Each structure stands twice: as C-alpha cells, then as structure tokens.
Coordinates of C-alpha atoms in Angstrom, one line a residue:
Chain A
X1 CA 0.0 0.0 0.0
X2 CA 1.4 3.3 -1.0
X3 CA 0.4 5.5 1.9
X4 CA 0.8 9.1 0.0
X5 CA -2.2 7.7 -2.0
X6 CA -4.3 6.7 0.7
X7 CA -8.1 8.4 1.7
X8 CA -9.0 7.2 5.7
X9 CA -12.0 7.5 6.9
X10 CA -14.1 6.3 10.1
X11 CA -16.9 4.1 10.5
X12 CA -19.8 4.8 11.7
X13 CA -21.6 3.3 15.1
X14 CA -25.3 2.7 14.7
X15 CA -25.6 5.6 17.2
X16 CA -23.8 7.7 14.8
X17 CA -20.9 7.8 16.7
X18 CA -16.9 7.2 15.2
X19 CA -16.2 3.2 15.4
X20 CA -13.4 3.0 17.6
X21 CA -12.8 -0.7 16.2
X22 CA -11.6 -0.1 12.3
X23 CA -10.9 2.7 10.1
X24 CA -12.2 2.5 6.5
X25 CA -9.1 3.1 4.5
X26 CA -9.7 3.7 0.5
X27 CA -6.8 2.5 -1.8
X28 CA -6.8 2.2 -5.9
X29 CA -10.2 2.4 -5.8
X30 CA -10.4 -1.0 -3.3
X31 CA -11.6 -0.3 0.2
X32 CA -9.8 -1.4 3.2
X33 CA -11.2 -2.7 7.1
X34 CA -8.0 -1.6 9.1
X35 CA -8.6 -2.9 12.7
X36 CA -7.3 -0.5 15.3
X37 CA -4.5 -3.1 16.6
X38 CA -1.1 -1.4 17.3
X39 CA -0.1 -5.2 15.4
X40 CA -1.7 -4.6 12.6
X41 CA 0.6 -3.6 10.2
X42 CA -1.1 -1.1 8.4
X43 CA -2.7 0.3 11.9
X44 CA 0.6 1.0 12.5
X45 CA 1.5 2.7 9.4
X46 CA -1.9 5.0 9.4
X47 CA -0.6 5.8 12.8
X48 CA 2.7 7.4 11.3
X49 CA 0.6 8.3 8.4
X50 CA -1.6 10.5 10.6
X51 CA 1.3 12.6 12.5
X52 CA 1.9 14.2 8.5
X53 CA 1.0 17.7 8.6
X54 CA -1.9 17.8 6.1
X55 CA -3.3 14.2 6.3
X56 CA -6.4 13.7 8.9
X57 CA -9.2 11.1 9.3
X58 CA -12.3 12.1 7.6
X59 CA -15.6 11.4 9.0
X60 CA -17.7 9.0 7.6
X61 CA -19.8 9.4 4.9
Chain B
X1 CA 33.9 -35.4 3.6
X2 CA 35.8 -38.5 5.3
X3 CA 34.0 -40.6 7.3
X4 CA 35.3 -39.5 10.4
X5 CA 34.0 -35.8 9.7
X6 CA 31.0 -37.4 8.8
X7 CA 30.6 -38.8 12.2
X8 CA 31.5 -35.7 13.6
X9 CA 28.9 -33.8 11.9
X10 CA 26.3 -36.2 12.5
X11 CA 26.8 -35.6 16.0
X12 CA 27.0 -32.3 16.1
X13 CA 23.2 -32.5 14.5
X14 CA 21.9 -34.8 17.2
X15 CA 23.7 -32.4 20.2
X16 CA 22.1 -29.7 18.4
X17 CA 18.2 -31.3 18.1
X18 CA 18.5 -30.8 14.3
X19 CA 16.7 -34.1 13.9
X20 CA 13.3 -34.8 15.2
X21 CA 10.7 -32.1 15.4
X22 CA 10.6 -29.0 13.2
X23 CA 13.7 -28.0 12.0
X24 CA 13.1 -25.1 9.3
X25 CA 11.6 -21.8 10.8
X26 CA 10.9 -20.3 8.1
X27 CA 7.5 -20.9 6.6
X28 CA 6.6 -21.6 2.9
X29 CA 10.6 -22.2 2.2
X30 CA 9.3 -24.5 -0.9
X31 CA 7.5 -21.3 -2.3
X32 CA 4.2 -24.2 -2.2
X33 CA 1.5 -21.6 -1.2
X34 CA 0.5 -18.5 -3.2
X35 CA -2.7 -17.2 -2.4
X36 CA -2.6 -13.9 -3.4
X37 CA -1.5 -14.9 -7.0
X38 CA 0.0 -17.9 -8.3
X39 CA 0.5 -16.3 -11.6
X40 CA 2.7 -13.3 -12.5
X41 CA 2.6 -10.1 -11.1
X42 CA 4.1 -6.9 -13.3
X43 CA 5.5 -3.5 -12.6
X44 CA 6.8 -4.3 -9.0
X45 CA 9.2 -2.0 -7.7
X46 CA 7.5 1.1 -6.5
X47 CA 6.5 0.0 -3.1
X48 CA 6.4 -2.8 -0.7
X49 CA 4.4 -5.5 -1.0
X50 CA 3.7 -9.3 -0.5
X51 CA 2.6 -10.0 -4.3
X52 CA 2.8 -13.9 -4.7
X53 CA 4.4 -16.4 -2.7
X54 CA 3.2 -16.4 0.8
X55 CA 5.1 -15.0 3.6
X56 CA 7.9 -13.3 1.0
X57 CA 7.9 -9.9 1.0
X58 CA 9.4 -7.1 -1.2
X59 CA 10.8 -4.5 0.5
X60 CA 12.1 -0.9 -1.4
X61 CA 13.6 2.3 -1.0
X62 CA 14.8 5.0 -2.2
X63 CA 12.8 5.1 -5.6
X64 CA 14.7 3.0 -7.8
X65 CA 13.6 3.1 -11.7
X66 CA 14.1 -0.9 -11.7
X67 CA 11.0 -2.9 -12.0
X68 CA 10.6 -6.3 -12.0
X69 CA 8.0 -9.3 -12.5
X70 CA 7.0 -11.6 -9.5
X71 CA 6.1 -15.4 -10.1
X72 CA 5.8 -18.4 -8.6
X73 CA 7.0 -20.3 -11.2
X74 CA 7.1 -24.3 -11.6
X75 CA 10.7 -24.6 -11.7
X76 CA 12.9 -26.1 -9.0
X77 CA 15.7 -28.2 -8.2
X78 CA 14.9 -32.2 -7.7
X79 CA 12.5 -32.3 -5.0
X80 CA 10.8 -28.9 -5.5
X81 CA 7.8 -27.8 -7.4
X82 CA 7.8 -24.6 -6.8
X83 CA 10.1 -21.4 -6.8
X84 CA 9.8 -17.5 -6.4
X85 CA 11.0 -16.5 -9.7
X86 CA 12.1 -12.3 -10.9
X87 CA 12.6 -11.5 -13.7
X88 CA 13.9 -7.6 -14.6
X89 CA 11.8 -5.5 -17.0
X90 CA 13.2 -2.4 -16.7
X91 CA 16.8 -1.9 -15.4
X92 CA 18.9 0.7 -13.5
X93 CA 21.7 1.2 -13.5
X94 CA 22.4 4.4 -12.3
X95 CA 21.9 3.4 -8.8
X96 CA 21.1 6.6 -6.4
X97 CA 22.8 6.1 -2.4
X98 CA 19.3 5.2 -1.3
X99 CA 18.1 3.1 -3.3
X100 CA 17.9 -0.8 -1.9
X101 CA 15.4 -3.9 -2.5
X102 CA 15.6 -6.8 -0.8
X103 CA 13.2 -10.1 -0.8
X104 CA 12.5 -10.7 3.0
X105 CA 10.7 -13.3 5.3
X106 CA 9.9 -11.5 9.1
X107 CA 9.7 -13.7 11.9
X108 CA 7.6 -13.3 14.7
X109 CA 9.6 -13.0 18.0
X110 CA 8.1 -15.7 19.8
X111 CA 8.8 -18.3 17.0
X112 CA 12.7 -18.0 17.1
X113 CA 13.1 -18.0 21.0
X114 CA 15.6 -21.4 20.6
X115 CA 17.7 -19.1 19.1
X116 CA 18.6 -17.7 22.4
X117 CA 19.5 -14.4 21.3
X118 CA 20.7 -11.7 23.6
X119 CA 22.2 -14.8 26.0
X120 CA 25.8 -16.3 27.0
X121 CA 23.9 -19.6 25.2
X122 CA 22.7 -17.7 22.0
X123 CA 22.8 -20.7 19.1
X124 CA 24.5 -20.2 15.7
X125 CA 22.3 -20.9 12.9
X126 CA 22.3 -22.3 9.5
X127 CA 20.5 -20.9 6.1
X128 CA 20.3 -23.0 3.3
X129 CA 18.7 -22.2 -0.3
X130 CA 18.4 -22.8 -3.5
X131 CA 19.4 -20.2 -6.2
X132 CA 20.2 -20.0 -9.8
X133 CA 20.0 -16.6 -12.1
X134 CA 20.6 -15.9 -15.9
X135 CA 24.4 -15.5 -15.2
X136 CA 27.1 -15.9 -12.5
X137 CA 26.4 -13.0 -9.6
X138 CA 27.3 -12.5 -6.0
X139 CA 24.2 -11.0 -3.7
X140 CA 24.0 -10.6 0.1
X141 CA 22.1 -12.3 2.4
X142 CA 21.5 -11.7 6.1
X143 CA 19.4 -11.5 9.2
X144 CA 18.0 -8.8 11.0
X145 CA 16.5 -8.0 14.4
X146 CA 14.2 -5.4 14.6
X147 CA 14.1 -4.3 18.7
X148 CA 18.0 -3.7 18.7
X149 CA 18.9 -3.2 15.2
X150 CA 21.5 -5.6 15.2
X151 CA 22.5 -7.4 12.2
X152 CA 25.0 -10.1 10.4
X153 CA 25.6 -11.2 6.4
X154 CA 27.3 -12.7 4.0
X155 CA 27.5 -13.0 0.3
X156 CA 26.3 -15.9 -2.3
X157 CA 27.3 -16.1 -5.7
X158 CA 24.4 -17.2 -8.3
X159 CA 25.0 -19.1 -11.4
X160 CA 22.8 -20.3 -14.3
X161 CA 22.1 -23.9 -12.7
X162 CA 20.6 -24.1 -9.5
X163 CA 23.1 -24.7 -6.8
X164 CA 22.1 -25.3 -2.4
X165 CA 24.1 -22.1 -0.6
X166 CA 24.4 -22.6 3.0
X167 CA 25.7 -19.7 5.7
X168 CA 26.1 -20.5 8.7
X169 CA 26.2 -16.7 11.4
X170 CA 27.6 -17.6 14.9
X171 CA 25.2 -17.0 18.0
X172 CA 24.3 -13.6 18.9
X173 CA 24.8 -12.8 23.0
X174 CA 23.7 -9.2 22.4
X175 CA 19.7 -8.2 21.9
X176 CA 17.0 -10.2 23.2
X177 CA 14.4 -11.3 21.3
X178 CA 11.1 -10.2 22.6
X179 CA 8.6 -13.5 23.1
X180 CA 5.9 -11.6 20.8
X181 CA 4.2 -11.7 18.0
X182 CA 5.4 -8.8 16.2
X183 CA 8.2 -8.7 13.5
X184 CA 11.2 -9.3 15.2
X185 CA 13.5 -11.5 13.3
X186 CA 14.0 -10.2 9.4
X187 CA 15.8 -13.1 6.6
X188 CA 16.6 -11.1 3.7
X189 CA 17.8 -11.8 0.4
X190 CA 19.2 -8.4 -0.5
X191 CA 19.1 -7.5 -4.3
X192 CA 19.6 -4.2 -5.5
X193 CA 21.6 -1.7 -3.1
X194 CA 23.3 1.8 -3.2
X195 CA 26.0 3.3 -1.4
X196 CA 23.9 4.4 1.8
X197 CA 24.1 0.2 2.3
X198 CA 27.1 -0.5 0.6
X199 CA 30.2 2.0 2.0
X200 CA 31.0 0.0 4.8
X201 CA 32.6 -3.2 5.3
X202 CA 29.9 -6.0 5.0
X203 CA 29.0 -6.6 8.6
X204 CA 29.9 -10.4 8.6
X205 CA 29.4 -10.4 12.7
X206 CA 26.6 -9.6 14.5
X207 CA 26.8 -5.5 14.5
X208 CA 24.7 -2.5 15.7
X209 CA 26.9 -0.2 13.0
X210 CA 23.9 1.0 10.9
X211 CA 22.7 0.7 7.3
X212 CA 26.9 0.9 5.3
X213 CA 27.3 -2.6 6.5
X214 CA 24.2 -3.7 5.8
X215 CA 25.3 -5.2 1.7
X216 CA 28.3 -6.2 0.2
X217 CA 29.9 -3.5 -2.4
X218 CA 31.2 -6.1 -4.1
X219 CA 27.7 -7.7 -5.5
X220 CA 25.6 -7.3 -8.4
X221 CA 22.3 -5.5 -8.7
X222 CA 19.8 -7.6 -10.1
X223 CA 18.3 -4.3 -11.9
X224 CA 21.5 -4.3 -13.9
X225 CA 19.9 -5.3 -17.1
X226 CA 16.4 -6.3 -18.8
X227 CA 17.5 -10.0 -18.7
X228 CA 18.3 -10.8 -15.3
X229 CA 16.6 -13.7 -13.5
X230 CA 16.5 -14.8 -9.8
X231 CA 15.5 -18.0 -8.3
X232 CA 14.7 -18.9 -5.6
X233 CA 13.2 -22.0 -3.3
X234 CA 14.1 -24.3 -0.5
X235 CA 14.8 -21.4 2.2
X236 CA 15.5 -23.1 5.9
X237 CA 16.6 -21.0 8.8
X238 CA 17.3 -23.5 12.2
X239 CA 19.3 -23.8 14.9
X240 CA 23.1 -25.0 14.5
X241 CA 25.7 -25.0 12.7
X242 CA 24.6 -27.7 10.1
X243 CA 22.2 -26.9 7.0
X244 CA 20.4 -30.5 7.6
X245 CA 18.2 -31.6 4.2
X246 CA 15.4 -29.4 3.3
X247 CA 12.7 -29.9 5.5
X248 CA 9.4 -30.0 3.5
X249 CA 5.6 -29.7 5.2
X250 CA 3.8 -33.1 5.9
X251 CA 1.6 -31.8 3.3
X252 CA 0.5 -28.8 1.4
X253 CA -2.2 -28.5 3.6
X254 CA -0.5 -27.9 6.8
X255 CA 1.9 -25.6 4.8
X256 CA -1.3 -23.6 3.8
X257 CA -3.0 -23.7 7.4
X258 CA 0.8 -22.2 8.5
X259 CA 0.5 -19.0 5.9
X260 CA -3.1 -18.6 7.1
X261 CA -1.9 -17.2 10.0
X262 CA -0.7 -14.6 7.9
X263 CA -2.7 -14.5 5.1
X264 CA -6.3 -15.3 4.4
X265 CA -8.3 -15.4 1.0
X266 CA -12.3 -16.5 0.4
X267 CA -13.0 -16.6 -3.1
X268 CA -15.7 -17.5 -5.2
X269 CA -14.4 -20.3 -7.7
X270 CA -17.6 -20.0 -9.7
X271 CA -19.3 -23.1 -8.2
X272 CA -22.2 -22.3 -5.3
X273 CA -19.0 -21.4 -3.0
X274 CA -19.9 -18.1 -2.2
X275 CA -19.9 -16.5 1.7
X276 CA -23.4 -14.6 1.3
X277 CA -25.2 -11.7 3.3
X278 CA -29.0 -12.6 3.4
X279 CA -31.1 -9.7 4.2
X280 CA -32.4 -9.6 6.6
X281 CA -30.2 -11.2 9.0
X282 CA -31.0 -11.1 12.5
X283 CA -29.3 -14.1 14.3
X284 CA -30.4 -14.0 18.2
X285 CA -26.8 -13.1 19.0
X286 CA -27.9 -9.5 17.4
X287 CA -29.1 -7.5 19.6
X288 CA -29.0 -4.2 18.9
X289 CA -32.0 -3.8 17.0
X290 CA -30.8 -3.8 13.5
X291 CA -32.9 -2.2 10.9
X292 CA -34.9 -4.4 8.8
X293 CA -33.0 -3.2 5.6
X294 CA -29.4 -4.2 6.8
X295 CA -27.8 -7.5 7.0
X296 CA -24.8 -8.3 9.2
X297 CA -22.6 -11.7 9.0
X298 CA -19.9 -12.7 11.2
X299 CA -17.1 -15.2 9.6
X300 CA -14.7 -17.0 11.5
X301 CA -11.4 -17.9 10.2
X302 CA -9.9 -21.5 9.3
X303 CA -6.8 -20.5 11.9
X304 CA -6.2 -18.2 14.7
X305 CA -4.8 -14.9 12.4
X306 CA -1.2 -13.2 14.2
X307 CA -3.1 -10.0 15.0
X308 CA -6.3 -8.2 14.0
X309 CA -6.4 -8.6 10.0
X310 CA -7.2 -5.7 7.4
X311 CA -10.5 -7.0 5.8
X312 CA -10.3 -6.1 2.1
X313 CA -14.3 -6.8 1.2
X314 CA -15.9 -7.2 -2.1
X315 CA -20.0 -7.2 -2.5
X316 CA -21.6 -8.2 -5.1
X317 CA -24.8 -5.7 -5.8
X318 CA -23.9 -3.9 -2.3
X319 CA -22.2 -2.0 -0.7
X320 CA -20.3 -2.9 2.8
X321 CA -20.9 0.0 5.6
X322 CA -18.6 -1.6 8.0
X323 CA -16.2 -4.3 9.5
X324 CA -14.6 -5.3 12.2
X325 CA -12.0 -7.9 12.7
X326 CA -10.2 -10.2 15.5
X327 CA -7.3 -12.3 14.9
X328 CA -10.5 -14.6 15.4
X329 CA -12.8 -13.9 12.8
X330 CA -14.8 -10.5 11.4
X331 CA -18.4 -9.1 11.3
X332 CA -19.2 -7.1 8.6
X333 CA -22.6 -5.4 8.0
X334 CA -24.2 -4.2 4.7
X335 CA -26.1 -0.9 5.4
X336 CA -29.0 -1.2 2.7
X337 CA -30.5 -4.3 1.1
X338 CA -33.2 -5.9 0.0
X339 CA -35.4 -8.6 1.4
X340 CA -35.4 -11.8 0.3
X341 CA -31.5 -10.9 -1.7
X342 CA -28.7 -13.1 -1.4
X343 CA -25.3 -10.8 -1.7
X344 CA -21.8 -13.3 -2.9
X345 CA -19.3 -11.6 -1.1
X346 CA -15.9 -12.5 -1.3
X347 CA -12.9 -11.4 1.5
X348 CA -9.2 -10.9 1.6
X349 CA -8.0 -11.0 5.7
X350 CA -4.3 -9.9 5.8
X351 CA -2.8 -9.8 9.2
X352 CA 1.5 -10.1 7.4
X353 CA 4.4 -8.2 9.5

C-alpha cells in the first residue's frame, strides 16, 4: 500500500458515533477494514501516516 | 567429507536437536503456497508488497527506476515444485545512495526464541537455499532484528544452474528477542543496493553499525539489465551449525494452514461457494435492534490470524458499511438491502508483518 495515495475515513456506530474498532481506508479504488491493533501492520503505518501535517481522518460518509 | 568428519557432523546434528521435530523456521521455504496470485505479477518496484508467494515480502527504498515481474513459477531443483521467480523488465543502472530492494521473510519474536538471542547460550544458525539466475552474480544475504537493530551477512554467488548455498552466522549474546508476535526477526535476500548500504565493510558479525554494513559492495544489482533472472526455493533457517536436508511440510495443507496465520483469502471459484449476506439477517446473538434493511454476517477464520487482519471486502450488488476484525474472525454489516437478496461476497483477511 502506497500510503501518499491513501483516503482514511471512520466508521460509523449505529448511534452515529466514530467506530473505535476499524478505520475505512480507500486505496486504488479498493476499500480497506484496518482494525485499530497497534499489530496490525497497516494500523501502525496509518498511525505514522496521521502525524503528516496535512493528512487527517475524515468522518464517515 | 571422510568418514570421520561425517561422524562428527552427524553428532553435532543430534547435540544440536537438528533431527526430530521442526527444524526449518521459516515458513513456505518451498514457495508451495501462493494465495494472493500464483501467476505473474508486473510492474513491481515502487513499493512494498507481499505479491505472490506467501510469507515473501518485497521491500524498497529510495525510488529505484528498476522494476521487475514476480512469479511463482514451476521450476525447481529435484525435489521442489515450486520457486519465487524475478525476472527484470526495466533496469537501473544508475543506482542513487538510497536506493535498496531486498526479498524478506519476518519472523515473529516468539517463533525464534531457541535461538537464544541476547544470552551467553545464544545458538549459531544455519541458512540453506536454493538459487540460480541468468548469469554468475554475487548478492548478500542476512538477518536482522528489529528491537535492537542488530544485524550479520554474507555473500552468495548465483550461477545459471541451481546450486544449495548454506551460511552459517555464529550465535548472537547481544539483543533479546522479545517473546511476541510482532516482526522481530528479518531473513533477507538483498538484491539491488546503493552506497547508503554498501560504504561499509559488509557486517559479517553480528553489529549495531547501521545501514553501510548492511550489503556487500562487491555484488551485483539484479536491476543491472532487462535480462536478469532470480530464483529462488528451498529457504530453511534452524538452529546449529549444520544446513540438515530441506525440511518439507507433511503436506501442502499444513503448509497452507501455517501462511493462514498470515494470510487469508475466500474466493468465489464459480461453483455455489460463495460466503453470502441474506437480508435480513437477524441471528439472536444481534441485539441491537438492527434495521430491517441491513444484514450483518460474522465469519470466523480457518486458523487463529497473528493480529487483528485488514478485511479487504468485495460485495456483489452492495455495498459494505462496515467491518470489524479479530485475529478470530470478522463481522461485517451491509447498510441497505433488499429482502429476500442473497449478496456473494468475497474477503481478503491480511494480518503479514
């Protein structure tokens, strides 16, 4: 996964609420569950991805 | 070898527990298992990936202009089916300081513990492969641990025929291996390098020195031209100083259920094999008062995954609001269907290092 190309979003609870289990990450046009485990290895990357000036989590749509 | 030295060696196997029990720690050394693709993949060289054997990753930096082709291809030395095959398709030769690729199998820390690293008992190990290229070349090979950096190599040579290299690295008493499951312990088949890896003195002891005696100066790049080829099967990483025969999997299942730890794929094959959402589904487990026009199904997987997986989802005729995932198994839920609709869904669950 080429993170400069990457589009993260969160899920959405039934409440309407952010899920706080998995981030919907959107990647040559394929979408992507990425569980929030610090072992996941893409978690991990989003993480770093996230501290870039310029790139943020979106809300859901 | 005389017969004496024979002896010698043979006891040096049984003192060492090289016989009985499972010897290689790497997994899918035979390059048996590809689920992503068995079949070619192009343009590889921009980023890291796992492409087509299980378990073998490519690793990049530094923005080469070399790309190359992935395979497993049916080709092997007697005994083995299988081997990851590259093949250049566009070369570089004007090889910027950064630039580096290597072909790598991580490790989880708590499945090379008998390696003892870190202690006054640390264990030497063997590696043993099989190689063979378009034309004779030399290439680096080494291990690296992740928590302290530390790291040993050596060179190979390649020639057109394929030939078993074994090294053979000398215990390390510095750097304890965490007992986890993260990415601890890095075999790497290093390929393409510039001089940010290659100033040093190859580091053919266990060293903290940093990335100049990472690669030998004196090997080739495989990017050097459009027809260079690289083999490669029969990887085995164990304890001792001996590279003992190749030890293949009982059977290509167990093999498979070993890279499913890693790496999971549910496809549809065309026959009535599809994982379906039926809307609506409202199993008494479901409590939260679903709407009537959703449909949620929870999948378990065929082996306990190393960590939480990504879930890459495809729906036929919907469309997947969300998804979680346990190194267990995964709920997903479809926001809007229709009654009475079955939806073929197919699932990629990737939980590599």
């Amino acid at each position: 996964m080429d993170y400069d190309k990457i589009t993260v979003k969160y899920y959405k609870e039934d409440d309407g609420s952010n899920s706080t289990k998995a981030l919907k990450v959107i990647y040559n046009e394929t979408v992507y569950s990425v569980p929030t485990d610090p072992a996941n290895r893409h978690y991990a990357a989003i993480l770093e991805w996230a501290k870039i000036d310029g790139n943020t989590i979106a809300e859901a749509d | 070898m005389t017969k004496a030295a024979e002896l010698a060696k043979m006891g040096e196997v049984l003192t060492n527990s090289q016989i009985g029990g499972r010897r290689n720690i790497v997994i899918n050394g035979g390059m048996n298992v590809a689920q992503r693709s068995s079949s070619a993949v192009t343009g590889i060289g921009a980023s890291d990936g796992y492409f087509t054997c299980d378990r073998w990753n490519f690793n990049t930096n530094g923005n080469s202009a070399g790309r190359l082709t992935m395979s497993q291809a049916s080709d092997g030395p007697s005994g083995f089916a299988n081997c990851l095959k590259l093949e250049c398709t566009t070369a570089d030769t004007s090889i910027a300081a950064a630039e580096r690729f290597f072909i790598e199998q991580k490790l989880e820390g708590q499945d090379v513990q008998q390696l003892k690293k870190g202690t006054s008992d640390a264990e030497k190990v063997t590696i043993s492969f099989y190689v063979k290229g378009h034309d004779s070349a030399t290439y680096t090979v080494g291990l690296y641990e992740g928590t302290s950096g530390r790291k040993i190599a050596a060179t190979f040579p390649v020639t057109t025929s394929w030939v078993r290299q074994t090294v053979t690295f000398d215990g390390d008493t510095s750097g304890v291996i965490p007992d986890d499951n993260t990415a601890q312990l890095h075999l790497r088949f290093y390929l393409h390098a510039g001089s940010n890896y290659t100033s040093g003195t190859l580091g053919t002891s266990w060293n903290a020195d940093g990335n100049t005696t990472q690669i030998s100066s004196d090997g080739n790049s495989f990017f050097e031209s459009t027809s260079a080829t690289f083999f490669l099967t029969g990887v085995q990483l164990e304890v001792g100083s001996v590279a003992t025969p190749f030890e293949h999997a009982s059977s290509f299942g167990e093999q498979l259920s070993l890279c499913q730890r890693y790496f999971y794929k549910w496809i549809n094959t065309g026959l009535d094999d599809n994982f379906n959402f039926y809307s609506p589904y409202s199993p008494a487990q479901v409590s939260a008062g679903l709407p009537n026009s959703s449909a949620i199904c929870p999948m378990t997987f065929p082996v306990t995954m190393r960590a939480s997986p990504t879930m890459a989802t495809t729906i036929s005729g919907g469309t997947l609001n969300r998804q979680t995932s346990t190194p267990f198994g995964f709920v997903a839920q479809m926001g809007t269907t229709s009654t009475g609709t079955h939806y073929p869904t197919q699932y990629l669950a990737d939980a590599e290092l």
